[in-house]
Amino acid sequence: MDLGKLGHTCVVGLHWGDEGKGKIVDLLTEHFDIVVRYNGGGNAGHTVHVNGQKFALHLLPVGVLSPGKTATIGPGVALDLHRMLEEVSALAERGIIVGPNLKISDRSHLVMPYHKKQDLLSEAALGNSKIGTTARGIGPCYADKMLRATAIRVGDLLHPDKFREQLRRIVDLKNKTFAALYNDREPLNASEIADQYLACADRVRGNICDTTRFFFEAIQAGKRLLFEGANGALLDIDHGTFPFVTSSTTSALGVPAGAGVPASTLTSCIGVTKAYTTRVGAGPFPSELDNEIGQYIRERGHEYGTTTGRPRRCGWFDAAAAQYSTRLSGITHLAIMHLDTLSGLDRVGICTGYRAPDGPLPGFVSDGATMEQVQPVLEYLPGWKGDLRNVRSFDDLPREARHYVDRIESLVGVRIAILSVGPDRTQTLIRSI
Ligand code: GDP
Ligand code: IMO
Ligand code: MG
């Protein structure tokens, strides 16, 4: 793949998140002008290792790390402004200044303190049926967006008197609801929240704009846009393992609506996946390895959540699920991450399909209840030994590792353009295809 020749491109995860999207976006950024977050919010945790430094970004697009690039938060993002500003301050302490290079859509919905509270209360009330959310207020914020009457958008911060009035009404409603539903006895204070958010607004006033117009003009001027997907395709609200999903459109389908660009904008779509599969939180995971191999992968791959620190569930590469999410997003290139992590296993498995109690399934289905019941159809390939972290060319990989990625490529049906053998930007193999 010639990175310099990519048109407007999106980077999306093909499984249940944490595939390594942050590393790929960082790698590609130098070839683009604008990096755009279009979905999710503080539930995301995108890690970048560059020049011996590690960065974990939750709300700021990865593009803020590259000088001279514009980073944009689109209308489809659930924006926790307070946390975003904490990220800005933490970067400033490390010498990275986020200033006019950040643009925030006036239409992004604000995650408010009562959203995070509602997330926690609702999960606690669900007990064993809980979704296992990141507690970042994502579901409640998007729910209020759809309800409209209880939503607050970034642009509302520009009208302080109206914002205060709006917030008084909503907080009163939330306090009553929490008391009635969850027996909550700690009402939130609307005027304290308003003070806090209006102080935040003072810091970002110059960054708020109509990003739809900004993108339109940028595309007209020949600028190149890179869309940074958050979460993973199987967490998609419509197409994932419902109800164990997040509340936004996490695939490439989310780009037009979540960013505010025409559907015809994308020319390339890079699907990111690990050489195995992980999941955080509850929900079906047919190829899960709840055994010592899963533990081996977790320890070697440092599979602990970037956002919550929770241990990630680990399993064999689910090719059937990757094929589904590849078709859904119209993936043009694959990026396979963490090949180094699988070294040392006698054999490596790939899930090629599913068997339900009443027979084989035609492929992945986006119904949590069905997927809970299936058994994976597994195929095993010989494993490989050795440290892959210093390998820089496909031909220098152990024969078994090459065979393994070739098999993934043929099962998923899309060319592998990028192979990753370590967290650092340099630990990457790019194939000319
Ligand atoms: P994202 O949410 O998709 O951006 O992924 P995360 O950042 O949450 O999780 C991916 C983790 O894997 C991060 O800690 C990365 O630094 C790390 N990582 C990415 N690629 C590789 C790789 O090829 N090998 C290893 N060992 N680690 C990697
Ligand atoms: P990145 O962008 C991994 C999961 C949560 C939970 C479900 C719902 O880093 O890949 P939510 O808080 O969104 O209501 O939680 O979705 N989840 C993620 N898992 N990576 C993510 O983002 C995730 N974003 C949400 O663990 O199971
Ligand atoms: Mg992550």
CSV table of C-alpha atoms and ligand atoms in Angstrom, one decimal:
chain,number,residue,atom,x,y,z
A,1,MET,CA,0.0,0.0,0.0
A,2,ASP,CA,1.3,3.4,-0.9
A,3,LEU,CA,0.3,5.5,2.2
A,4,GLY,CA,1.0,8.7,0.3
A,5,LYS,CA,-1.7,7.9,-2.3
A,6,LEU,CA,-4.6,7.1,0.0
A,7,GLY,CA,-7.6,9.3,-0.5
A,8,HIS,CA,-10.0,10.2,2.3
A,9,THR,CA,-9.6,7.1,4.6
A,10,CYS,CA,-11.2,5.7,7.7
A,11,VAL,CA,-9.6,3.4,10.2
A,12,VAL,CA,-12.0,1.1,12.0
A,13,GLY,CA,-11.8,-1.9,14.4
A,14,LEU,CA,-13.1,-5.2,13.1
A,15,HIS,CA,-13.8,-6.9,16.4
A,16,TRP,CA,-14.8,-5.6,19.9
A,17,GLY,CA,-12.4,-2.6,20.2
A,18,ASP,CA,-8.8,-2.1,21.2
A,19,GLU,CA,-7.5,-3.6,18.0
A,20,GLY,CA,-4.7,-1.0,17.7
A,21,LYS,CA,-6.6,1.8,15.8
A,22,GLY,CA,-4.6,4.5,17.6
A,23,LYS,CA,-1.3,3.1,16.3
A,24,ILE,CA,-2.5,2.9,12.8
A,25,VAL,CA,-4.1,6.4,12.8
A,26,ASP,CA,-0.8,7.8,14.2
A,27,LEU,CA,1.2,5.9,11.5
A,28,LEU,CA,-1.1,7.3,8.7
A,29,THR,CA,-1.4,10.9,10.0
A,30,GLU,CA,1.6,12.3,8.3
A,31,HIS,CA,-0.1,11.6,4.9
A,32,PHE,CA,-3.3,13.4,5.8
A,33,ASP,CA,-4.3,17.0,6.8
A,34,ILE,CA,-7.2,16.5,9.1
A,35,VAL,CA,-7.9,13.7,11.6
A,36,VAL,CA,-11.5,13.3,12.6
A,37,ARG,CA,-13.2,11.5,15.5
A,38,TYR,CA,-16.8,10.7,14.4
A,39,ASN,CA,-18.3,8.4,17.1
A,40,GLY,CA,-18.1,7.3,20.7
A,41,GLY,CA,-16.5,9.4,23.4
A,42,GLY,CA,-14.5,8.7,26.5
A,43,ASN,CA,-15.1,5.0,26.3
A,44,ALA,CA,-12.4,4.9,23.7
A,45,GLY,CA,-8.7,4.5,24.6
A,46,HIS,CA,-6.3,4.9,21.8
A,47,THR,CA,-2.6,4.2,22.5
A,48,VAL,CA,0.3,5.6,20.6
A,49,HIS,CA,4.0,4.8,21.2
A,50,VAL,CA,6.3,7.2,19.5
A,51,ASN,CA,10.0,8.1,20.2
A,52,GLY,CA,9.9,6.1,23.4
A,53,GLN,CA,6.9,8.0,24.7
A,54,LYS,CA,3.4,6.5,25.3
A,55,PHE,CA,0.2,8.4,24.9
A,56,ALA,CA,-3.3,7.2,25.6
A,57,LEU,CA,-6.0,9.4,24.2
A,58,HIS,CA,-9.7,9.0,24.9
A,59,LEU,CA,-11.4,12.1,23.5
A,60,LEU,CA,-8.8,14.0,21.5
A,61,PRO,CA,-8.1,12.6,18.0
A,62,VAL,CA,-4.7,11.0,17.7
A,63,GLY,CA,-3.9,13.7,15.1
A,64,VAL,CA,-3.2,16.1,18.0
A,65,LEU,CA,0.2,14.4,18.4
A,66,SER,CA,1.4,15.3,15.0
A,67,PRO,CA,2.5,18.9,14.4
A,68,GLY,CA,0.8,20.8,11.6
A,69,LYS,CA,-2.3,18.6,11.5
A,70,THR,CA,-5.8,19.6,12.3
A,71,ALA,CA,-7.8,17.4,14.8
A,72,THR,CA,-11.5,17.5,14.7
A,73,ILE,CA,-14.3,16.2,16.9
A,74,GLY,CA,-17.4,15.6,14.8
A,75,PRO,CA,-21.1,15.9,15.7
A,76,GLY,CA,-21.4,12.1,16.3
A,77,VAL,CA,-19.1,12.2,19.3
A,78,ALA,CA,-20.4,12.1,22.9
A,79,LEU,CA,-18.0,14.8,24.3
A,80,ASP,CA,-17.0,14.8,27.9
A,81,LEU,CA,-15.5,18.3,27.7
A,82,HIS,CA,-14.1,18.3,31.2
A,83,ARG,CA,-12.1,15.1,30.6
A,84,MET,CA,-11.1,16.3,27.1
A,85,LEU,CA,-9.6,19.4,28.8
A,86,GLU,CA,-7.8,17.2,31.3
A,87,GLU,CA,-6.2,15.5,28.3
A,88,VAL,CA,-5.3,18.8,26.8
A,89,SER,CA,-3.6,19.8,30.1
A,90,ALA,CA,-1.8,16.5,30.4
A,91,LEU,CA,-0.4,16.9,26.9
A,92,ALA,CA,0.7,20.5,27.6
A,93,GLU,CA,2.8,19.2,30.5
A,94,ARG,CA,4.5,16.9,28.0
A,95,GLY,CA,5.2,19.8,25.6
A,96,ILE,CA,2.3,19.1,23.2
A,97,ILE,CA,0.1,22.2,22.8
A,98,VAL,CA,-3.4,21.7,21.6
A,99,GLY,CA,-4.6,25.1,20.4
A,100,PRO,CA,-6.4,26.3,17.2
A,101,ASN,CA,-5.4,22.9,15.6
A,102,LEU,CA,-8.4,21.4,17.4
A,103,LYS,CA,-11.9,22.0,16.0
A,104,ILE,CA,-15.0,20.9,17.9
A,105,SER,CA,-18.4,20.6,16.3
A,106,ASP,CA,-21.0,22.8,17.8
A,107,ARG,CA,-23.4,19.8,17.3
A,108,SER,CA,-21.4,17.3,19.4
A,109,HIS,CA,-23.5,16.2,22.4
A,110,LEU,CA,-22.1,16.9,25.8
A,111,VAL,CA,-21.6,14.1,28.4
A,112,MET,CA,-22.8,15.6,31.6
A,113,PRO,CA,-22.1,14.4,35.2
A,114,TYR,CA,-25.6,13.0,35.4
A,115,HIS,CA,-24.9,10.8,32.4
A,116,LYS,CA,-21.9,9.2,34.1
A,117,LYS,CA,-24.0,8.8,37.3
A,118,GLN,CA,-26.8,7.2,35.3
A,119,ASP,CA,-24.4,4.8,33.6
A,120,LEU,CA,-23.2,3.6,37.1
A,121,LEU,CA,-26.7,3.4,38.6
A,122,SER,CA,-28.1,1.6,35.7
A,123,GLU,CA,-25.3,-1.0,35.5
A,124,ALA,CA,-25.6,-1.6,39.3
A,125,ALA,CA,-29.3,-2.1,39.0
A,126,LEU,CA,-28.9,-4.6,36.2
A,127,GLY,CA,-26.7,-6.8,38.4
A,128,ASN,CA,-25.8,-10.0,36.5
A,129,SER,CA,-27.4,-8.7,33.3
A,130,LYS,CA,-25.1,-5.6,33.2
A,131,ILE,CA,-23.5,-4.6,29.9
A,132,GLY,CA,-20.1,-4.0,31.5
A,133,THR,CA,-19.9,-0.4,30.2
A,134,THR,CA,-16.9,1.8,30.7
A,135,ALA,CA,-19.0,4.1,33.0
A,136,ARG,CA,-18.2,7.1,30.8
A,137,GLY,CA,-21.8,8.1,30.4
A,138,ILE,CA,-21.9,7.1,26.8
A,139,GLY,CA,-25.3,5.3,26.6
A,140,PRO,CA,-27.2,7.9,28.7
A,141,CYS,CA,-25.7,10.8,26.6
A,142,TYR,CA,-26.8,9.2,23.3
A,143,ALA,CA,-30.2,8.4,24.8
A,144,ASP,CA,-30.7,12.0,25.7
A,145,LYS,CA,-29.6,13.0,22.2
A,146,MET,CA,-32.4,10.8,20.8
A,147,LEU,CA,-34.9,12.2,23.3
A,148,ARG,CA,-33.9,15.7,22.3
A,149,ALA,CA,-35.7,17.5,25.2
A,150,THR,CA,-33.0,16.4,27.7
A,151,ALA,CA,-30.0,16.9,25.4
A,152,ILE,CA,-27.3,19.5,25.5
A,153,ARG,CA,-24.9,20.2,22.6
A,154,VAL,CA,-21.6,22.0,22.6
A,155,GLY,CA,-23.1,25.0,20.8
A,156,ASP,CA,-25.5,25.5,23.8
A,157,LEU,CA,-22.4,26.6,25.8
A,158,LEU,CA,-22.2,29.7,23.7
A,159,HIS,CA,-25.6,30.9,25.2
A,160,PRO,CA,-24.8,30.9,28.9
A,161,ASP,CA,-28.2,32.1,30.2
A,162,LYS,CA,-30.2,29.6,28.1
A,163,PHE,CA,-27.7,26.9,29.0
A,164,ARG,CA,-28.2,27.5,32.8
A,165,GLU,CA,-32.0,27.5,32.4
A,166,GLN,CA,-31.8,24.3,30.3
A,167,LEU,CA,-29.6,22.6,32.8
A,168,ARG,CA,-31.8,23.6,35.8
A,169,ARG,CA,-34.7,21.8,34.1
A,170,ILE,CA,-32.8,18.7,33.1
A,171,VAL,CA,-31.0,18.3,36.4
A,172,ASP,CA,-34.3,18.6,38.3
A,173,LEU,CA,-35.7,15.8,36.1
A,174,LYS,CA,-32.6,13.6,36.5
A,175,ASN,CA,-32.6,14.0,40.3
A,176,LYS,CA,-36.2,13.0,40.5
A,177,THR,CA,-35.7,10.1,38.1
A,178,PHE,CA,-32.6,8.8,40.0
A,179,ALA,CA,-34.4,9.1,43.3
A,180,ALA,CA,-37.5,7.2,42.0
A,181,LEU,CA,-35.7,4.5,40.0
A,182,TYR,CA,-32.6,3.9,42.1
A,183,ASN,CA,-33.5,5.3,45.5
A,184,ASP,CA,-30.6,7.8,44.9
A,185,ARG,CA,-30.3,10.4,47.8
A,186,GLU,CA,-27.5,12.6,46.4
A,187,PRO,CA,-29.1,15.1,44.1
A,188,LEU,CA,-26.8,16.9,41.7
A,189,ASN,CA,-26.6,20.7,41.8
A,190,ALA,CA,-27.4,22.4,38.5
A,191,SER,CA,-25.7,25.7,39.2
A,192,GLU,CA,-22.4,24.0,40.2
A,193,ILE,CA,-22.5,22.0,37.0
A,194,ALA,CA,-23.3,25.1,34.9
A,195,ASP,CA,-20.4,27.0,36.5
A,196,GLN,CA,-18.0,24.1,35.8
A,197,TYR,CA,-19.1,23.7,32.2
A,198,LEU,CA,-19.2,27.4,31.4
A,199,ALA,CA,-15.6,27.6,32.7
A,200,CYS,CA,-14.7,24.8,30.4
A,201,ALA,CA,-16.5,26.6,27.5
A,202,ASP,CA,-14.2,29.6,28.1
A,203,ARG,CA,-11.2,27.5,27.3
A,204,VAL,CA,-12.6,26.1,24.0
A,205,ARG,CA,-14.7,28.9,22.7
A,206,GLY,CA,-12.3,29.5,19.8
A,207,ASN,CA,-12.3,25.8,18.9
A,208,ILE,CA,-16.0,25.4,18.5
A,209,CYS,CA,-17.2,25.7,14.9
A,210,ASP,CA,-19.5,24.4,12.2
A,211,THR,CA,-17.3,21.4,11.3
A,212,THR,CA,-19.6,20.4,8.4
A,213,ARG,CA,-18.7,23.6,6.6
A,214,PHE,CA,-15.1,23.2,7.6
A,215,PHE,CA,-14.9,19.7,6.0
A,216,PHE,CA,-16.8,20.8,2.9
A,217,GLU,CA,-14.3,23.6,2.3
A,218,ALA,CA,-11.3,21.4,3.2
A,219,ILE,CA,-12.4,18.7,0.7
A,220,GLN,CA,-12.9,21.4,-1.9
A,221,ALA,CA,-9.4,22.7,-1.3
A,222,GLY,CA,-7.9,19.2,-1.8
A,223,LYS,CA,-7.1,18.5,1.9
A,224,ARG,CA,-7.1,14.8,2.9
A,225,LEU,CA,-9.2,13.6,5.8
A,226,LEU,CA,-8.5,10.6,8.0
A,227,PHE,CA,-11.4,9.3,10.1
A,228,GLU,CA,-10.5,7.7,13.4
A,229,GLY,CA,-13.1,5.1,14.3
A,230,ALA,CA,-13.6,4.4,18.0
A,231,ASN,CA,-14.7,1.1,19.6
A,232,GLY,CA,-15.1,-1.8,17.2
A,233,ALA,CA,-17.6,-2.9,14.5
A,234,LEU,CA,-19.0,-5.7,16.7
A,235,LEU,CA,-19.9,-3.1,19.3
A,236,ASP,CA,-22.0,-1.2,16.7
A,237,ILE,CA,-25.5,-0.2,18.0
A,238,ASP,CA,-27.2,-1.7,15.0
A,239,HIS,CA,-24.8,-4.4,13.7
A,240,GLY,CA,-23.0,-5.6,16.8
A,241,THR,CA,-23.7,-8.3,19.4
A,242,PHE,CA,-26.8,-6.4,20.7
A,243,PRO,CA,-27.5,-5.6,23.5
A,244,PHE,CA,-23.8,-6.1,24.5
A,245,VAL,CA,-22.7,-3.1,22.3
A,246,THR,CA,-22.0,0.6,22.7
A,247,SER,CA,-24.5,3.3,21.7
A,248,SER,CA,-23.0,4.6,18.4
A,249,THR,CA,-22.3,3.5,14.8
A,250,THR,CA,-18.8,2.2,15.2
A,251,SER,CA,-18.2,0.9,11.7
A,252,ALA,CA,-17.3,3.0,8.6
A,253,LEU,CA,-21.1,3.4,8.2
A,254,GLY,CA,-20.8,6.0,11.0
A,255,VAL,CA,-18.5,8.3,9.1
A,256,PRO,CA,-21.0,10.2,6.9
A,257,ALA,CA,-23.5,10.9,9.7
A,258,GLY,CA,-21.0,11.2,12.6
A,259,ALA,CA,-18.6,13.5,10.8
A,260,GLY,CA,-21.0,15.2,8.5
A,261,VAL,CA,-19.5,14.4,5.1
A,262,PRO,CA,-21.2,12.8,2.0
A,263,ALA,CA,-21.3,9.0,1.9
A,264,SER,CA,-19.2,9.1,-1.2
A,265,THR,CA,-16.3,10.7,0.6
A,266,LEU,CA,-14.3,7.6,1.6
A,267,THR,CA,-12.0,6.1,-0.9
A,268,SER,CA,-10.2,3.7,1.4
A,269,CYS,CA,-11.2,1.9,4.6
A,270,ILE,CA,-8.6,0.2,6.8
A,271,GLY,CA,-9.9,-2.6,9.0
A,272,VAL,CA,-7.7,-3.1,12.1
A,273,THR,CA,-7.6,-6.3,14.0
A,274,LYS,CA,-5.2,-8.2,16.2
A,275,ALA,CA,-3.8,-11.5,15.2
A,276,TYR,CA,-6.1,-12.8,17.9
A,277,THR,CA,-9.3,-11.4,19.3
A,278,THR,CA,-10.1,-9.6,22.5
A,279,ARG,CA,-13.2,-8.2,24.2
A,280,VAL,CA,-13.8,-6.1,27.4
A,281,GLY,CA,-17.1,-6.2,29.2
A,282,ALA,CA,-19.9,-8.7,28.9
A,283,GLY,CA,-21.4,-10.4,25.8
A,284,PRO,CA,-20.8,-13.3,23.5
A,285,PHE,CA,-17.3,-14.2,22.4
A,286,PRO,CA,-17.3,-17.5,20.6
A,287,SER,CA,-13.6,-18.0,20.2
A,288,GLU,CA,-12.8,-17.0,23.8
A,289,LEU,CA,-9.9,-18.9,25.5
A,290,ASP,CA,-10.9,-19.0,29.1
A,291,ASN,CA,-7.8,-21.0,29.9
A,292,GLU,CA,-4.0,-20.8,30.1
A,293,ILE,CA,-3.6,-19.9,26.4
A,294,GLY,CA,-5.9,-16.9,26.9
A,295,GLN,CA,-3.9,-16.0,30.0
A,296,TYR,CA,-0.6,-16.4,27.9
A,297,ILE,CA,-1.9,-14.0,25.3
A,298,ARG,CA,-3.2,-11.5,27.9
A,299,GLU,CA,0.2,-11.3,29.7
A,300,ARG,CA,2.3,-11.2,26.5
A,301,GLY,CA,0.0,-8.6,24.8
A,302,HIS,CA,-0.6,-6.6,28.0
A,303,GLU,CA,-4.3,-7.0,27.4
A,304,TYR,CA,-5.6,-4.7,30.1
A,305,GLY,CA,-8.0,-1.9,29.2
A,306,THR,CA,-6.6,1.5,28.2
A,307,THR,CA,-9.7,3.2,29.6
A,308,THR,CA,-10.7,1.1,32.6
A,309,GLY,CA,-7.7,-1.1,33.3
A,310,ARG,CA,-10.0,-4.2,33.2
A,311,PRO,CA,-8.4,-7.4,32.0
A,312,ARG,CA,-9.4,-8.1,28.4
A,313,ARG,CA,-10.9,-11.4,27.5
A,314,CYS,CA,-8.7,-13.1,24.9
A,315,GLY,CA,-9.4,-15.7,22.2
A,316,TRP,CA,-8.4,-17.1,18.8
A,317,PHE,CA,-8.7,-14.9,15.8
A,318,ASP,CA,-12.3,-14.8,14.8
A,319,ALA,CA,-12.2,-14.8,11.0
A,320,ALA,CA,-15.9,-15.3,10.6
A,321,ALA,CA,-16.6,-12.1,12.6
A,322,ALA,CA,-13.9,-10.2,10.7
A,323,GLN,CA,-15.4,-11.2,7.4
A,324,TYR,CA,-18.7,-9.9,8.6
A,325,SER,CA,-17.4,-6.6,9.8
A,326,THR,CA,-15.2,-6.3,6.7
A,327,ARG,CA,-18.2,-6.5,4.5
A,328,LEU,CA,-20.2,-4.1,6.7
A,329,SER,CA,-17.6,-1.4,6.4
A,330,GLY,CA,-16.4,-2.0,2.9
A,331,ILE,CA,-12.9,-2.6,4.1
A,332,THR,CA,-10.2,-2.1,1.4
A,333,HIS,CA,-7.1,-3.0,3.4
A,334,LEU,CA,-6.4,-4.9,6.5
A,335,ALA,CA,-4.0,-4.1,9.3
A,336,ILE,CA,-3.0,-7.0,11.5
A,337,MET,CA,-1.6,-6.1,14.9
A,338,HIS,CA,0.2,-8.0,17.7
A,339,LEU,CA,1.7,-10.7,15.5
A,340,ASP,CA,4.6,-10.7,18.0
A,341,THR,CA,2.2,-11.6,20.9
A,342,LEU,CA,1.4,-15.0,19.4
A,343,SER,CA,5.0,-16.2,19.3
A,344,GLY,CA,5.8,-19.2,21.4
A,345,LEU,CA,2.5,-21.2,21.0
A,346,ASP,CA,2.7,-24.7,19.6
A,347,ARG,CA,-0.3,-24.1,17.4
A,348,VAL,CA,-2.6,-21.1,16.7
A,349,GLY,CA,-6.3,-21.4,16.1
A,350,ILE,CA,-8.6,-19.5,13.8
A,351,CYS,CA,-12.4,-19.4,14.2
A,352,THR,CA,-13.8,-20.0,10.7
A,353,GLY,CA,-17.5,-20.3,11.5
A,354,TYR,CA,-20.1,-21.1,14.2
A,355,ARG,CA,-22.2,-24.1,15.1
A,356,ALA,CA,-25.6,-23.3,16.8
A,357,PRO,CA,-27.5,-26.0,18.8
A,358,ASP,CA,-29.6,-26.7,15.7
A,359,GLY,CA,-26.9,-26.6,13.1
A,360,PRO,CA,-24.2,-24.5,11.5
A,361,LEU,CA,-24.7,-20.7,11.0
A,362,PRO,CA,-24.1,-19.1,7.7
A,363,GLY,CA,-21.7,-16.7,9.4
A,364,PHE,CA,-21.6,-14.1,12.2
A,365,VAL,CA,-25.1,-12.8,13.2
A,366,SER,CA,-25.6,-9.6,15.0
A,367,ASP,CA,-27.8,-11.1,17.7
A,368,GLY,CA,-26.3,-11.4,21.1
A,369,ALA,CA,-28.7,-14.2,22.2
A,370,THR,CA,-27.8,-16.4,19.2
A,371,MET,CA,-24.1,-15.7,19.4
A,372,GLU,CA,-24.1,-16.7,23.1
A,373,GLN,CA,-25.2,-20.2,22.2
A,374,VAL,CA,-22.8,-21.0,19.4
A,375,GLN,CA,-19.6,-23.0,19.4
A,376,PRO,CA,-16.7,-21.9,17.3
A,377,VAL,CA,-15.6,-23.9,14.3
A,378,LEU,CA,-11.8,-23.9,14.8
A,379,GLU,CA,-8.9,-24.6,12.4
A,380,TYR,CA,-5.4,-25.0,13.8
A,381,LEU,CA,-2.1,-24.0,12.2
A,382,PRO,CA,1.4,-24.6,13.4
A,383,GLY,CA,2.8,-21.9,15.7
A,384,TRP,CA,6.2,-20.2,15.6
A,385,LYS,CA,8.9,-19.3,18.0
A,386,GLY,CA,11.2,-16.2,18.3
A,387,ASP,CA,10.9,-12.5,18.9
A,388,LEU,CA,9.2,-10.8,16.0
A,389,ARG,CA,9.5,-7.3,17.4
A,390,ASN,CA,12.6,-6.4,15.3
A,391,VAL,CA,11.3,-8.0,12.1
A,392,ARG,CA,10.7,-5.3,9.4
A,393,SER,CA,9.9,-7.3,6.3
A,394,PHE,CA,7.3,-9.8,5.5
A,395,ASP,CA,9.9,-12.2,4.1
A,396,ASP,CA,11.8,-12.2,7.4
A,397,LEU,CA,8.9,-13.5,9.4
A,398,PRO,CA,9.0,-17.2,10.4
A,399,ARG,CA,7.5,-19.4,7.7
A,400,GLU,CA,4.6,-20.4,10.0
A,401,ALA,CA,3.8,-16.8,10.8
A,402,ARG,CA,3.6,-16.0,7.1
A,403,HIS,CA,1.4,-19.0,6.6
A,404,TYR,CA,-0.8,-17.8,9.4
A,405,VAL,CA,-1.3,-14.3,8.1
A,406,ASP,CA,-1.9,-15.6,4.5
A,407,ARG,CA,-4.6,-17.8,5.9
A,408,ILE,CA,-6.2,-14.8,7.7
A,409,GLU,CA,-6.1,-12.9,4.4
A,410,SER,CA,-7.8,-15.6,2.4
A,411,LEU,CA,-10.5,-16.2,5.0
A,412,VAL,CA,-11.3,-12.5,5.5
A,413,GLY,CA,-11.0,-11.9,1.7
A,414,VAL,CA,-9.1,-8.5,1.9
A,415,ARG,CA,-5.4,-7.9,1.4
A,416,ILE,CA,-3.3,-7.3,4.4
A,417,ALA,CA,-1.5,-4.0,3.9
A,418,ILE,CA,0.0,-3.5,7.4
A,419,LEU,CA,1.4,-5.9,9.8
A,420,SER,CA,2.4,-4.8,13.3
A,421,VAL,CA,5.0,-6.5,15.5
A,422,GLY,CA,5.1,-4.2,18.5
A,423,PRO,CA,3.5,-1.0,19.9
A,424,ASP,CA,6.0,1.5,18.5
A,425,ARG,CA,5.4,3.3,15.3
A,426,THR,CA,8.6,1.8,13.9
A,427,GLN,CA,7.5,-1.8,14.6
A,428,THR,CA,5.4,-2.0,11.5
A,429,LEU,CA,5.6,-3.8,8.2
A,430,ILE,CA,3.9,-2.1,5.2
A,431,ARG,CA,3.3,-4.2,2.1
A,432,SER,CA,3.1,-2.7,-1.3
A,433,ILE,CA,-0.2,-4.1,-2.7
B,1,GDP,P1,-7.3,1.0,20.1
B,1,GDP,O1,-8.4,1.3,21.1
B,1,GDP,O2,-7.8,0.2,18.9
B,1,GDP,O3,-6.5,2.2,19.6
B,1,GDP,O4,-6.3,0.0,20.8
B,1,GDP,P2,-5.7,0.2,22.3
B,1,GDP,O5,-4.7,1.3,22.3
B,1,GDP,O6,-6.8,0.3,23.3
B,1,GDP,O7,-5.0,-1.2,22.5
B,1,GDP,C1,-4.0,-1.7,21.7
B,1,GDP,C2,-2.8,-1.9,22.6
B,1,GDP,O8,-1.9,-2.7,21.8
B,1,GDP,C3,-2.0,-0.7,22.9
B,1,GDP,O9,-1.5,-0.9,24.2
B,1,GDP,C4,-0.9,-0.6,21.9
B,1,GDP,O10,0.2,0.1,22.3
B,1,GDP,C5,-0.6,-2.1,21.7
B,1,GDP,N1,-0.1,-2.5,20.4
B,1,GDP,C6,-0.5,-2.0,19.2
B,1,GDP,N2,0.0,-2.7,18.2
B,1,GDP,C7,0.8,-3.7,18.8
B,1,GDP,C8,1.6,-4.7,18.3
B,1,GDP,O11,1.7,-5.0,17.1
B,1,GDP,N3,2.3,-5.5,19.3
B,1,GDP,C9,2.2,-5.3,20.6
B,1,GDP,N4,2.8,-6.1,21.4
B,1,GDP,N5,1.4,-4.3,21.1
B,1,GDP,C10,0.7,-3.5,20.2
B,2,IMO,P1,-11.6,1.7,21.7
B,2,IMO,O1,-11.9,2.9,20.8
B,2,IMO,C1,-13.1,-1.8,24.0
B,2,IMO,C2,-17.2,-1.7,25.3
B,2,IMO,C3,-17.3,-1.7,26.8
B,2,IMO,C4,-18.7,-2.4,27.0
B,2,IMO,C5,-19.5,-1.9,25.8
B,2,IMO,C6,-20.4,-0.7,26.2
B,2,IMO,O2,-10.6,1.9,22.7
B,2,IMO,O3,-11.5,0.5,20.9
B,2,IMO,P2,-20.0,1.8,26.8
B,2,IMO,O4,-19.2,2.5,27.8
B,2,IMO,O5,-19.6,2.2,25.4
B,2,IMO,O6,-21.4,2.0,27.0
B,2,IMO,O7,-19.7,0.2,26.9
B,2,IMO,O8,-18.6,-1.4,24.8
B,2,IMO,N1,-16.4,-0.7,24.7
B,2,IMO,C7,-15.1,-0.8,24.3
B,2,IMO,N2,-14.3,-1.9,24.4
B,2,IMO,N3,-12.6,-0.7,23.3
B,2,IMO,C8,-13.4,0.4,23.2
B,2,IMO,O9,-13.0,1.5,22.6
B,2,IMO,C9,-14.7,0.4,23.7
B,2,IMO,N4,-15.7,1.2,23.8
B,2,IMO,C10,-16.8,0.6,24.3
B,2,IMO,O10,-16.3,-2.4,27.4
B,2,IMO,O11,-18.5,-3.8,26.8
B,3,MG,MG,-8.7,1.1,23.1
